[in-house]
Coordinates of C-alpha atoms and ligand atoms in Angstrom, one line a residue:
M3 CA 19.0 215.1 91.6
K4 CA 21.3 216.1 88.6
K5 CA 23.6 219.5 88.1
F6 CA 20.9 221.5 86.5
N7 CA 22.6 224.4 83.9
S8 CA 20.4 226.7 83.5
L9 CA 16.9 227.9 84.6
K10 CA 14.8 226.1 81.6
E11 CA 15.9 222.6 83.2
I12 CA 14.4 223.7 86.3
R13 CA 11.4 225.8 86.0
T14 CA 9.9 222.7 83.7
L15 CA 10.4 219.9 86.3
I16 CA 9.0 222.7 88.9
D17 CA 6.1 222.7 86.4
Q18 CA 5.6 219.1 86.2
K19 CA 5.5 219.0 89.6
K20 CA 8.7 216.6 89.9
T21 CA 10.7 218.4 92.2
S22 CA 9.9 221.9 93.8
L23 CA 11.9 224.6 95.0
P24 CA 12.5 224.4 98.8
D25 CA 13.0 220.5 98.0
L26 CA 15.8 222.4 95.1
L27 CA 17.2 224.2 98.0
E28 CA 17.9 221.5 99.8
Y29 CA 19.5 220.1 97.8
Y30 CA 22.1 223.3 97.4
F31 CA 22.5 222.7 101.2
N32 CA 23.7 219.4 101.2
Q33 CA 25.5 220.1 98.1
I34 CA 27.1 223.0 99.8
S35 CA 28.2 220.7 103.6
A36 CA 29.2 217.7 101.8
K37 CA 31.9 219.8 99.9
Q38 CA 32.7 222.2 102.6
Q39 CA 36.4 221.8 102.3
L40 CA 36.5 223.5 99.1
N41 CA 35.8 227.1 100.9
A42 CA 33.6 229.0 98.3
F43 CA 31.0 230.3 100.7
N44 CA 31.5 232.4 103.8
E45 CA 27.7 231.9 104.6
V46 CA 25.0 230.2 103.6
F47 CA 21.9 232.0 104.3
F48 CA 19.6 229.0 105.8
A49 CA 17.2 231.0 107.0
S50 CA 16.1 234.0 104.8
A51 CA 16.4 231.4 101.7
R52 CA 14.2 228.7 103.4
A53 CA 11.3 231.5 104.0
Q54 CA 12.0 232.9 100.2
A55 CA 12.0 229.3 98.7
V56 CA 8.3 228.6 100.0
E57 CA 7.3 232.5 99.2
V58 CA 8.8 231.9 95.4
Q59 CA 6.8 228.3 95.2
K60 CA 3.4 229.8 95.8
K61 CA 3.3 232.5 93.1
L62 CA 4.7 228.9 91.4
D63 CA 1.6 227.3 92.0
L64 CA -0.6 230.6 91.8
G65 CA 1.0 231.3 87.9
T66 CA 2.1 235.0 90.1
A67 CA 6.3 234.4 89.7
G68 CA 8.7 236.3 88.5
K69 CA 11.3 235.2 86.1
L70 CA 13.7 234.2 88.0
A71 CA 12.0 232.1 90.1
G72 CA 13.0 228.5 90.2
M73 CA 17.1 230.0 90.1
V74 CA 19.3 229.7 93.2
I75 CA 22.0 232.2 93.3
G76 CA 25.2 233.5 96.1
I77 CA 26.5 236.6 96.0
K78 CA 30.4 237.3 96.0
D79 CA 30.7 238.5 99.5
N80 CA 31.6 242.0 98.5
I81 CA 27.2 243.2 97.5
C82 CA 25.3 244.7 100.3
Y83 CA 21.4 243.0 101.4
T84 CA 19.7 244.7 103.9
N85 CA 20.1 242.5 107.4
H86 CA 22.9 240.0 106.1
R87 CA 26.9 240.1 107.0
V88 CA 28.8 241.6 104.4
S89 CA 32.7 241.3 104.9
A90 CA 34.3 241.3 101.0
S91 CA 36.7 238.5 102.7
S92 CA 38.6 240.9 105.0
K93 CA 39.5 241.3 109.3
M94 CA 38.4 245.1 108.2
L95 CA 34.8 244.2 107.8
D96 CA 34.4 240.8 109.6
G97 CA 30.8 241.5 111.8
F98 CA 29.4 244.4 109.7
V99 CA 26.1 243.3 109.2
S100 CA 24.7 246.0 105.9
P101 CA 22.2 248.5 106.6
Y102 CA 20.2 248.4 103.1
S103 CA 20.6 246.2 99.6
A104 CA 22.4 246.8 96.8
T105 CA 20.9 247.7 93.5
V106 CA 21.3 244.7 91.9
V107 CA 20.5 242.6 94.7
Q108 CA 17.0 243.8 95.6
R109 CA 16.5 243.3 91.2
L110 CA 17.6 239.7 91.7
L111 CA 14.8 239.5 94.4
S112 CA 11.8 241.2 93.0
E113 CA 12.6 238.8 89.8
D114 CA 12.4 236.3 93.1
A115 CA 15.4 234.6 92.7
V116 CA 16.2 233.0 96.1
I117 CA 20.0 234.4 97.7
I118 CA 21.8 231.6 98.8
G119 CA 24.5 232.5 101.0
R120 CA 27.5 235.5 100.3
L121 CA 30.5 234.1 98.4
N122 CA 34.1 233.4 99.7
C123 CA 36.3 236.5 97.5
D124 CA 40.0 238.0 96.9
E125 CA 39.7 240.8 99.9
F126 CA 38.6 243.6 99.1
A127 CA 38.5 242.0 95.6
M128 CA 42.2 242.8 95.1
G129 CA 43.8 239.5 93.8
G130 CA 43.1 237.0 91.2
S131 CA 43.5 233.6 93.0
N132 CA 41.0 234.2 95.9
E133 CA 44.4 233.4 98.4
T134 CA 44.2 237.0 100.0
S135 CA 41.0 236.2 100.4
Y136 CA 41.5 236.9 105.3
F137 CA 38.8 233.7 105.2
G138 CA 41.1 231.4 103.5
P139 CA 41.7 230.8 99.5
V140 CA 39.0 228.9 97.8
K141 CA 39.7 225.2 96.2
N142 CA 39.1 224.6 92.5
A143 CA 36.6 221.6 92.7
L144 CA 38.7 219.9 89.7
D145 CA 41.7 219.8 91.9
E146 CA 41.6 221.0 95.5
E147 CA 45.4 221.4 95.2
R148 CA 44.8 224.2 92.6
V149 CA 43.5 227.8 93.2
S150 CA 40.0 229.0 92.1
G151 CA 40.6 231.7 90.4
G152 CA 39.9 235.2 91.9
S153 CA 38.8 237.7 93.2
S154 CA 35.1 236.0 92.5
G155 CA 36.4 232.5 93.6
G156 CA 33.8 232.1 95.4
S157 CA 31.5 232.6 92.9
A158 CA 32.0 229.9 90.3
V159 CA 33.4 227.3 92.9
A160 CA 29.9 227.7 93.5
V161 CA 28.8 227.1 89.8
Q162 CA 31.1 224.6 89.5
A163 CA 30.8 222.4 91.9
D164 CA 26.4 222.9 91.5
F165 CA 25.9 224.6 95.2
C166 CA 23.4 227.1 93.3
L167 CA 22.7 227.6 89.7
A168 CA 24.1 231.2 89.6
A169 CA 26.4 233.9 90.9
L170 CA 27.3 237.2 90.9
G171 CA 31.2 238.3 90.9
T172 CA 32.2 241.6 90.0
D173 CA 34.7 242.2 88.1
T174 CA 37.4 245.1 87.8
G175 CA 40.0 243.8 85.8
G176 CA 38.8 240.0 84.8
S177 CA 37.1 238.7 88.3
V178 CA 34.7 237.5 86.5
R179 CA 36.2 236.5 83.9
Q180 CA 39.2 234.8 85.4
P181 CA 37.7 232.1 87.9
A182 CA 35.4 231.5 85.5
A183 CA 38.0 230.9 82.9
F184 CA 39.8 228.4 86.1
C185 CA 36.1 226.2 86.5
G186 CA 34.8 225.4 83.8
C187 CA 32.3 228.6 83.8
I188 CA 31.0 231.9 81.8
G189 CA 31.9 234.3 83.4
M190 CA 30.0 237.9 82.2
K191 CA 31.4 241.1 82.3
P192 CA 29.2 243.9 80.6
T193 CA 29.9 247.8 79.8
Y194 CA 30.8 249.5 82.8
G195 CA 28.1 251.5 83.7
R196 CA 25.4 248.6 82.1
I197 CA 24.6 247.5 85.7
S198 CA 24.2 249.6 88.9
R199 CA 27.5 249.9 91.4
Y200 CA 25.3 251.5 94.2
G201 CA 25.7 248.8 97.0
V202 CA 28.6 246.9 96.2
I203 CA 31.9 248.0 98.2
A204 CA 34.4 250.0 95.7
Y205 CA 37.3 248.2 95.1
A206 CA 38.4 251.3 92.0
S207 CA 34.5 253.1 91.3
S208 CA 36.0 254.0 87.4
F209 CA 37.0 250.0 86.4
D210 CA 34.4 247.8 88.9
Q211 CA 31.1 246.3 87.1
V212 CA 29.3 243.3 88.9
G213 CA 29.2 240.6 86.1
T214 CA 28.1 236.8 86.5
I215 CA 29.2 233.0 87.0
T216 CA 27.0 231.0 85.1
S217 CA 26.5 227.5 83.2
S218 CA 24.4 228.5 80.5
I219 CA 24.7 231.4 78.4
S220 CA 20.5 231.5 78.3
D221 CA 20.9 231.9 82.2
A222 CA 23.8 234.9 81.5
A223 CA 20.8 236.7 79.2
L224 CA 18.7 236.7 81.4
L225 CA 20.3 237.5 84.9
L226 CA 21.9 240.8 82.4
E227 CA 18.1 241.5 81.7
V228 CA 17.1 241.7 85.0
L229 CA 20.5 243.5 87.1
A230 CA 20.8 245.7 84.0
G231 CA 19.5 249.7 83.4
A232 CA 19.5 252.7 85.3
D233 CA 19.1 253.5 89.1
E234 CA 18.4 257.1 90.8
H235 CA 21.4 255.9 93.8
D236 CA 23.9 255.2 91.1
S237 CA 24.7 258.6 88.5
T238 CA 27.1 256.7 86.6
V239 CA 24.1 253.9 84.7
S240 CA 23.8 254.2 81.8
K241 CA 20.0 255.2 81.2
E242 CA 20.3 253.4 77.4
V243 CA 17.5 251.1 76.9
V244 CA 17.9 247.7 78.7
P245 CA 17.7 244.4 75.7
V246 CA 15.1 241.5 76.1
Y247 CA 18.6 239.8 76.1
S248 CA 17.3 237.0 76.9
A249 CA 15.1 236.5 73.5
L250 CA 18.4 237.7 71.4
A251 CA 20.9 234.3 72.4
D252 CA 21.7 232.6 69.6
S253 CA 19.6 234.9 66.3
G254 CA 22.9 233.3 64.3
K255 CA 24.2 236.1 62.7
K256 CA 27.1 235.7 61.2
Y257 CA 30.4 238.1 62.4
K258 CA 34.0 240.1 61.9
I259 CA 35.6 238.6 65.0
A260 CA 39.2 240.4 64.9
V261 CA 41.7 238.0 66.9
L262 CA 44.4 240.0 69.0
K263 CA 47.7 238.8 67.4
E264 CA 49.8 239.4 69.9
T265 CA 47.9 238.0 73.2
L266 CA 48.6 234.6 71.0
E267 CA 52.3 235.1 70.1
S268 CA 52.9 236.2 73.7
E269 CA 55.6 233.9 75.6
V270 CA 53.8 233.9 78.5
L271 CA 50.6 231.5 77.1
D272 CA 50.3 227.7 77.8
P273 CA 50.7 226.0 74.8
E274 CA 47.8 223.8 75.5
I275 CA 45.5 227.3 75.6
K276 CA 46.8 228.2 72.4
I277 CA 46.0 224.7 70.6
A278 CA 42.6 225.2 72.2
I279 CA 41.5 228.9 70.8
L280 CA 43.3 228.2 67.4
A281 CA 41.2 224.9 67.2
A282 CA 37.8 227.6 68.5
I283 CA 38.9 229.6 65.8
E284 CA 38.4 227.0 63.1
K285 CA 35.1 226.5 64.2
L286 CA 34.6 230.1 64.1
K287 CA 35.2 230.0 60.8
V288 CA 33.3 227.1 59.6
Q289 CA 30.6 228.2 61.4
G290 CA 30.7 231.5 58.5
H291 CA 32.1 234.1 61.0
T292 CA 34.9 235.9 59.0
V293 CA 38.3 236.2 61.3
D294 CA 41.4 238.3 61.1
Y295 CA 44.0 238.6 62.9
V296 CA 44.8 242.5 63.9
S297 CA 48.0 243.5 65.7
F298 CA 47.4 245.2 69.3
D299 CA 50.6 247.3 69.4
L300 CA 49.5 248.4 73.5
L301 CA 49.7 244.5 75.3
A302 CA 52.7 246.1 77.3
Y303 CA 50.9 248.9 78.2
L304 CA 47.6 247.2 79.5
V305 CA 48.9 245.9 83.5
P306 CA 51.4 248.7 84.1
T307 CA 48.2 251.5 83.7
Y308 CA 45.8 249.3 84.7
Y309 CA 47.5 248.7 88.8
V310 CA 48.7 252.4 88.3
L311 CA 44.9 253.7 87.9
T312 CA 43.2 251.0 89.8
T313 CA 45.8 251.0 92.9
A314 CA 45.2 255.1 93.2
E315 CA 41.0 254.9 92.8
A316 CA 42.0 252.1 95.3
S317 CA 43.5 254.0 97.9
S318 CA 41.0 257.2 98.5
N319 CA 38.3 254.0 98.3
L320 CA 39.3 252.5 100.7
S321 CA 40.3 255.1 103.1
R322 CA 36.6 254.9 104.3
Y323 CA 38.1 252.0 106.6
D324 CA 39.1 254.1 109.3
G325 CA 38.1 252.4 113.1
V326 CA 36.0 255.1 113.5
H327 CA 32.7 254.4 111.4
F328 CA 32.5 250.8 110.9
G329 CA 34.9 248.1 110.8
Y330 CA 37.6 246.6 113.0
R331 CA 38.8 248.6 115.6
N332 CA 41.7 248.8 117.8
T333 CA 41.1 249.1 121.6
E334 CA 44.1 249.2 122.9
A335 CA 44.7 253.1 121.0
T336 CA 45.4 256.0 123.2
N337 CA 44.5 258.6 120.2
L338 CA 43.2 259.5 117.5
N339 CA 46.4 259.1 115.0
S340 CA 47.6 255.9 116.5
L341 CA 43.9 254.4 116.3
Y342 CA 43.8 255.0 112.5
K343 CA 47.1 253.4 111.9
L344 CA 46.7 250.5 114.4
S345 CA 43.6 250.4 113.0
R346 CA 44.7 249.5 109.7
S347 CA 47.5 248.1 110.0
E348 CA 45.6 245.4 111.9
G349 CA 42.0 244.9 109.4
F350 CA 43.5 245.4 106.2
G351 CA 45.4 242.6 104.9
E352 CA 48.9 242.0 103.6
E353 CA 47.7 242.6 99.3
V354 CA 45.6 245.8 100.1
K355 CA 47.9 247.7 102.2
R356 CA 50.4 247.1 99.7
R357 CA 47.9 248.4 97.3
I358 CA 46.6 252.0 99.2
L359 CA 50.9 252.5 99.3
L360 CA 51.2 252.0 95.8
G361 CA 47.9 253.8 95.0
T362 CA 49.0 256.6 97.2
F363 CA 52.3 256.6 95.9
V364 CA 51.6 257.5 92.6
L365 CA 49.1 260.3 93.4
S366 CA 51.1 261.9 96.1
A367 CA 52.9 265.8 95.3
G368 CA 55.5 265.3 93.4
Y369 CA 54.7 262.0 91.2
Y370 CA 51.2 262.8 89.9
D371 CA 51.9 264.1 87.0
A372 CA 54.5 261.1 86.3
Y373 CA 52.1 258.3 87.2
Y374 CA 48.2 259.2 87.4
Q375 CA 48.1 260.9 85.2
K376 CA 50.6 259.5 83.0
A377 CA 49.0 256.4 83.3
Q378 CA 44.6 258.4 82.2
K379 CA 46.6 259.0 79.1
V380 CA 47.8 255.9 78.3
R381 CA 43.9 254.4 79.0
R382 CA 42.4 256.8 76.9
L383 CA 45.4 255.8 74.4
I384 CA 43.9 251.7 74.6
S385 CA 40.2 252.9 74.6
E386 CA 41.0 254.7 71.5
K387 CA 42.7 251.9 69.8
T388 CA 39.5 249.5 70.5
T389 CA 37.0 251.7 70.3
A390 CA 39.2 251.7 66.6
L391 CA 39.1 248.1 66.3
L392 CA 35.4 247.7 66.9
Q393 CA 34.7 249.8 64.4
E394 CA 35.1 248.0 61.6
Y395 CA 35.3 244.5 63.2
D396 CA 32.3 243.4 65.9
I397 CA 33.9 241.0 68.6
L398 CA 38.0 241.4 69.4
L399 CA 39.4 237.9 70.6
S400 CA 42.2 236.9 72.7
P401 CA 42.5 234.4 75.8
V402 CA 41.3 234.5 78.9
A403 CA 44.2 233.8 81.4
P404 CA 48.0 233.1 81.0
T405 CA 47.9 229.8 82.3
P406 CA 45.5 227.0 83.5
P407 CA 44.6 227.7 87.1
F408 CA 47.6 226.7 89.2
K409 CA 49.1 225.2 92.3
I410 CA 47.7 227.4 95.4
G411 CA 50.5 228.8 97.0
E412 CA 52.6 229.0 93.8
N413 CA 53.0 232.7 92.4
T414 CA 52.3 234.0 96.1
A415 CA 55.4 235.4 97.0
D416 CA 55.7 237.2 93.7
P417 CA 52.9 239.4 93.5
L418 CA 54.3 241.0 89.8
V419 CA 54.1 237.2 88.4
M420 CA 50.1 237.3 89.6
Y421 CA 49.7 241.4 88.3
M422 CA 51.5 240.2 84.2
A423 CA 48.7 237.1 84.9
D424 CA 45.5 239.6 84.4
I425 CA 47.3 240.9 80.7
Y426 CA 43.9 239.8 78.6
T427 CA 41.2 240.8 81.0
V428 CA 42.5 244.2 81.6
L429 CA 42.0 245.9 78.2
A430 CA 37.7 245.1 78.7
S431 CA 38.2 247.0 81.9
L432 CA 40.7 250.0 81.2
S433 CA 38.6 250.6 77.9
G434 CA 34.8 249.4 80.0
I435 CA 34.0 247.7 76.8
P436 CA 31.4 244.4 77.4
A437 CA 33.3 240.9 77.6
I438 CA 32.4 237.2 77.8
A439 CA 34.8 234.0 79.3
I440 CA 34.2 230.7 78.1
P441 CA 35.1 227.1 78.0
L442 CA 36.8 225.3 75.8
G443 CA 37.1 221.7 77.3
N444 CA 39.9 220.5 79.5
N445 CA 43.3 220.4 79.3
T446 CA 45.5 217.1 78.7
E447 CA 45.7 216.8 82.9
G448 CA 42.1 217.6 82.9
L449 CA 41.7 222.0 83.8
P450 CA 39.6 223.7 82.0
L451 CA 40.6 226.3 78.9
S452 CA 38.9 229.3 77.7
L453 CA 37.9 231.4 75.3
Q454 CA 37.7 235.7 75.7
M455 CA 35.5 237.6 73.2
M456 CA 34.9 241.5 73.4
T457 CA 33.0 243.5 72.2
G458 CA 31.2 247.1 71.3
S459 CA 29.9 249.0 74.9
F460 CA 26.4 248.4 74.9
K461 CA 26.1 245.3 72.1
E462 CA 26.3 242.3 75.0
E463 CA 24.0 240.8 72.8
V464 CA 26.4 240.7 70.4
L465 CA 27.9 238.1 72.9
F466 CA 25.2 235.5 73.9
S467 CA 24.3 235.9 70.7
L468 CA 27.6 234.3 69.1
S469 CA 28.1 232.1 72.5
D470 CA 25.1 229.8 72.3
T471 CA 25.8 228.8 68.3
F472 CA 29.4 228.7 69.6
L473 CA 28.4 226.7 72.1
N474 CA 26.3 224.0 70.7
Ligands
LIG18 N1 43.9 240.4 89.6 C1 43.2 242.2 89.4 C2 43.6 242.3 90.2 O1 44.0 242.3 91.3 C3 41.6 241.5 88.8 C4 40.3 242.2 90.5 C5 38.7 242.4 90.1 O2 38.9 242.7 88.8 N2 38.4 242.4 91.4 O3 42.8 243.7 90.4

């Protein structure tokens, strides 16, 4: 079989009886076992996926199948699925079986998607290279010495290497967009509150959002249509009507685009990425869009604000892993205090511990005002500035990552280097707006390049429409 890039292609073949869903699933299983060294999956759900494929094929034959019938999808290993293990790629949750399904999983299943397995990621989604996973790094399929990006690295490589058609990731500060960019895929982070977080293992709750990694805009639009919308289990989900995104793609509209000037002038930006983005800007102009360069003078504040706030939220969210309620427990502790200390010291990896310590510090008496509260204020300024720009422009444009995928181990010695690489993605996360990463071909070394487009809250259809015309 050849690599399918959209559900439409698959459905045509299934409808013409040239293939069947069970056959397609076996093809993906073979692909996975042929390239196991990429380490994309923490577990393949052989039995449940096979049973689902048979059931959905019956519905396809009867003409009663749902919108996602024919789609084989992987889920990041921080999304709960009833009676399946979920680990957040941490020793802390190794062996834990989820007693319930996330809303996103229920919605996938109710539209007849087949869930093929759980995908490797940075531990508790903290990282930008998939190197903090307890189960080891995920390798980029284009160059196995290089990182997949992160934290949804397994999700990106699964789509890149044709292990499944699409994957769910989560994006707190870029974790869907950056690995998608590193693997030449499309990464979509919707508006904060567009998709339910119920059943998604929390990292920083005022930022976390489920997103998709796909090879086509049509699949990203269709998935958002299925996943978005109110949920009684998560009060932060918007009740805003969910548009039929799949019908809106390629509306051919002309947009007003603002290029964030400082993002292209930044010293950290790789020259080939800059050249590719300048060429993309020319293409957008030729397609009839208006492009202006605008100043965004808060760029230097984005990464510090993001890390103060997300570590604070993480330190609170991760306090539940105490060795008592669930997950890893030290067996030699002699009293409650030592049980907490030993279980948490042994169960969490270095990066997660660093963030819990940082977060506890910025929330502690005496430092709360200077760090946490100040960062909240800066977040509001950033968000106001972004909203003001989006009153005038439909789209804000910037790179996704400052460099192409780097070598495994290259950036692990200095956490600040790794944090600074989030400079372009955290803006949308701090402001809660939707953003998409789309491929721009490869550089001279054959490594993927990518472009980021952001728009106003709950205007995801603008991203789909513009990217679709841009890519075609
Ligand atoms: N790299 C960022 C971080 O480590 C983003 C992670 C994410 O979006 N989950 O926080």
